[in-house]
Amino acid sequence: MMRRAFLLCALGMASLALAAHPANVPSAVVKVKPDHSTEIRVRFDMLAYVLDLTPQEASDSAMHALLDGTAADLQSRLDDAK
């Protein structure tokens, strides 16, 4: 009985976590090559950035609205975010 209650509780908690927009913490990796050139790879929440919000503030509905628009609108928003 306790095992079943624990399993139901765990499944309920997992479904709540999946419903929220996951935070994307910015990170960067820098590689310095033997010829002294560098390569920088940055990971961040592009949609939140384009919406001018933090990942915690950006709602799924706002992000879906951005993605459901035309390609030209999305490109315009990306250009403006630069």
PDB file of C-alpha atoms in Angstrom:
ATOM      1  CA  MET A   1       0.000   0.000   0.000  1.00  0.00           C
ATOM      2  CA  MET A   2       2.799   2.440   0.921  1.00  0.00           C
ATOM      3  CA  ARG A   3       4.663   1.532  -2.238  1.00  0.00           C
ATOM      4  CA  ARG A   4       1.607   2.320  -4.381  1.00  0.00           C
ATOM      5  CA  ALA A   5       1.067   5.668  -2.601  1.00  0.00           C
ATOM      6  CA  PHE A   6       4.722   6.584  -3.120  1.00  0.00           C
ATOM      7  CA  LEU A   7       4.527   5.684  -6.804  1.00  0.00           C
ATOM      8  CA  LEU A   8       1.379   7.786  -7.307  1.00  0.00           C
ATOM      9  CA  CYS A   9       2.975  10.716  -5.493  1.00  0.00           C
ATOM     10  CA  ALA A  10       6.144  10.434  -7.595  1.00  0.00           C
ATOM     11  CA  LEU A  11       4.149  10.317 -10.832  1.00  0.00           C
ATOM     12  CA  GLY A  12       2.126  13.347  -9.763  1.00  0.00           C
ATOM     13  CA  MET A  13       5.269  15.318  -8.963  1.00  0.00           C
ATOM     14  CA  ALA A  14       6.850  14.334 -12.292  1.00  0.00           C
ATOM     15  CA  SER A  15       3.810  15.490 -14.248  1.00  0.00           C
ATOM     16  CA  LEU A  16       3.916  18.878 -12.510  1.00  0.00           C
ATOM     17  CA  ALA A  17       7.595  19.266 -13.323  1.00  0.00           C
ATOM     18  CA  LEU A  18       7.012  18.414 -16.979  1.00  0.00           C
ATOM     19  CA  ALA A  19       4.248  20.998 -17.328  1.00  0.00           C
ATOM     20  CA  ALA A  20       6.509  23.919 -16.405  1.00  0.00           C
ATOM     21  CA  HIS A  21       8.949  25.553 -18.806  1.00  0.00           C
ATOM     22  CA  PRO A  22      12.372  24.287 -17.735  1.00  0.00           C
ATOM     23  CA  ALA A  23      14.903  26.940 -16.806  1.00  0.00           C
ATOM     24  CA  ASN A  24      17.853  27.050 -19.143  1.00  0.00           C
ATOM     25  CA  VAL A  25      20.921  28.294 -17.311  1.00  0.00           C
ATOM     26  CA  PRO A  26      23.322  30.023 -19.723  1.00  0.00           C
ATOM     27  CA  SER A  27      26.652  28.300 -20.106  1.00  0.00           C
ATOM     28  CA  ALA A  28      29.712  28.675 -22.312  1.00  0.00           C
ATOM     29  CA  VAL A  29      32.586  26.466 -23.411  1.00  0.00           C
ATOM     30  CA  VAL A  30      35.771  28.045 -24.730  1.00  0.00           C
ATOM     31  CA  LYS A  31      38.301  26.017 -26.726  1.00  0.00           C
ATOM     32  CA  VAL A  32      41.764  27.356 -27.441  1.00  0.00           C
ATOM     33  CA  LYS A  33      43.278  25.535 -30.387  1.00  0.00           C
ATOM     34  CA  PRO A  34      46.996  24.873 -30.946  1.00  0.00           C
ATOM     35  CA  ASP A  35      47.127  27.721 -33.479  1.00  0.00           C
ATOM     36  CA  HIS A  36      45.813  30.033 -30.687  1.00  0.00           C
ATOM     37  CA  SER A  37      42.454  30.529 -32.383  1.00  0.00           C
ATOM     38  CA  THR A  38      39.444  30.215 -30.115  1.00  0.00           C
ATOM     39  CA  GLU A  39      36.000  28.746 -30.403  1.00  0.00           C
ATOM     40  CA  ILE A  40      33.230  29.827 -28.039  1.00  0.00           C
ATOM     41  CA  ARG A  41      29.952  27.926 -27.754  1.00  0.00           C
ATOM     42  CA  VAL A  42      27.222  29.564 -25.709  1.00  0.00           C
ATOM     43  CA  ARG A  43      23.979  27.844 -24.683  1.00  0.00           C
ATOM     44  CA  PHE A  44      21.002  29.899 -23.536  1.00  0.00           C
ATOM     45  CA  ASP A  45      17.240  30.109 -23.857  1.00  0.00           C
ATOM     46  CA  MET A  46      16.942  31.816 -27.245  1.00  0.00           C
ATOM     47  CA  LEU A  47      13.149  32.164 -27.158  1.00  0.00           C
ATOM     48  CA  ALA A  48      13.185  33.844 -23.745  1.00  0.00           C
ATOM     49  CA  TYR A  49      15.969  36.132 -24.974  1.00  0.00           C
ATOM     50  CA  VAL A  50      13.978  37.120 -28.064  1.00  0.00           C
ATOM     51  CA  LEU A  51      10.945  37.814 -25.853  1.00  0.00           C
ATOM     52  CA  ASP A  52      13.230  39.962 -23.608  1.00  0.00           C
ATOM     53  CA  LEU A  53      12.390  37.815 -20.580  1.00  0.00           C
ATOM     54  CA  THR A  54      14.279  35.527 -18.252  1.00  0.00           C
ATOM     55  CA  PRO A  55      13.579  31.806 -18.768  1.00  0.00           C
ATOM     56  CA  GLN A  56      11.592  31.813 -15.517  1.00  0.00           C
ATOM     57  CA  GLU A  57       9.402  34.704 -16.729  1.00  0.00           C
ATOM     58  CA  ALA A  58       8.769  33.361 -20.230  1.00  0.00           C
ATOM     59  CA  SER A  59       5.478  31.510 -20.417  1.00  0.00           C
ATOM     60  CA  ASP A  60       4.937  28.575 -22.714  1.00  0.00           C
ATOM     61  CA  SER A  61       2.045  30.394 -24.384  1.00  0.00           C
ATOM     62  CA  ALA A  62       4.278  33.367 -25.300  1.00  0.00           C
ATOM     63  CA  MET A  63       6.923  31.031 -26.708  1.00  0.00           C
ATOM     64  CA  HIS A  64       4.360  29.030 -28.678  1.00  0.00           C
ATOM     65  CA  ALA A  65       2.901  32.256 -30.077  1.00  0.00           C
ATOM     66  CA  LEU A  66       6.374  33.273 -31.240  1.00  0.00           C
ATOM     67  CA  LEU A  67       6.992  29.894 -32.867  1.00  0.00           C
ATOM     68  CA  ASP A  68       3.519  29.694 -34.418  1.00  0.00           C
ATOM     69  CA  GLY A  69       3.984  33.012 -36.226  1.00  0.00           C
ATOM     70  CA  THR A  70       5.435  33.414 -39.689  1.00  0.00           C
ATOM     71  CA  ALA A  71       9.099  32.780 -40.416  1.00  0.00           C
ATOM     72  CA  ALA A  72       9.469  36.451 -41.343  1.00  0.00           C
ATOM     73  CA  ASP A  73       8.095  37.567 -37.957  1.00  0.00           C
ATOM     74  CA  LEU A  74      10.426  35.200 -36.122  1.00  0.00           C
ATOM     75  CA  GLN A  75      13.421  36.399 -38.154  1.00  0.00           C
ATOM     76  CA  SER A  76      12.464  40.012 -37.442  1.00  0.00           C
ATOM     77  CA  ARG A  77      12.302  39.296 -33.694  1.00  0.00           C
ATOM     78  CA  LEU A  78      15.678  37.525 -33.854  1.00  0.00           C
ATOM     79  CA  ASP A  79      17.212  40.473 -35.718  1.00  0.00           C
ATOM     80  CA  ASP A  80      15.779  42.923 -33.167  1.00  0.00           C
ATOM     81  CA  ALA A  81      17.176  40.859 -30.295  1.00  0.00           C
ATOM     82  CA  LYS A  82      20.731  41.243 -31.582  1.00  0.00           C
TER      83      LYS A  82
END
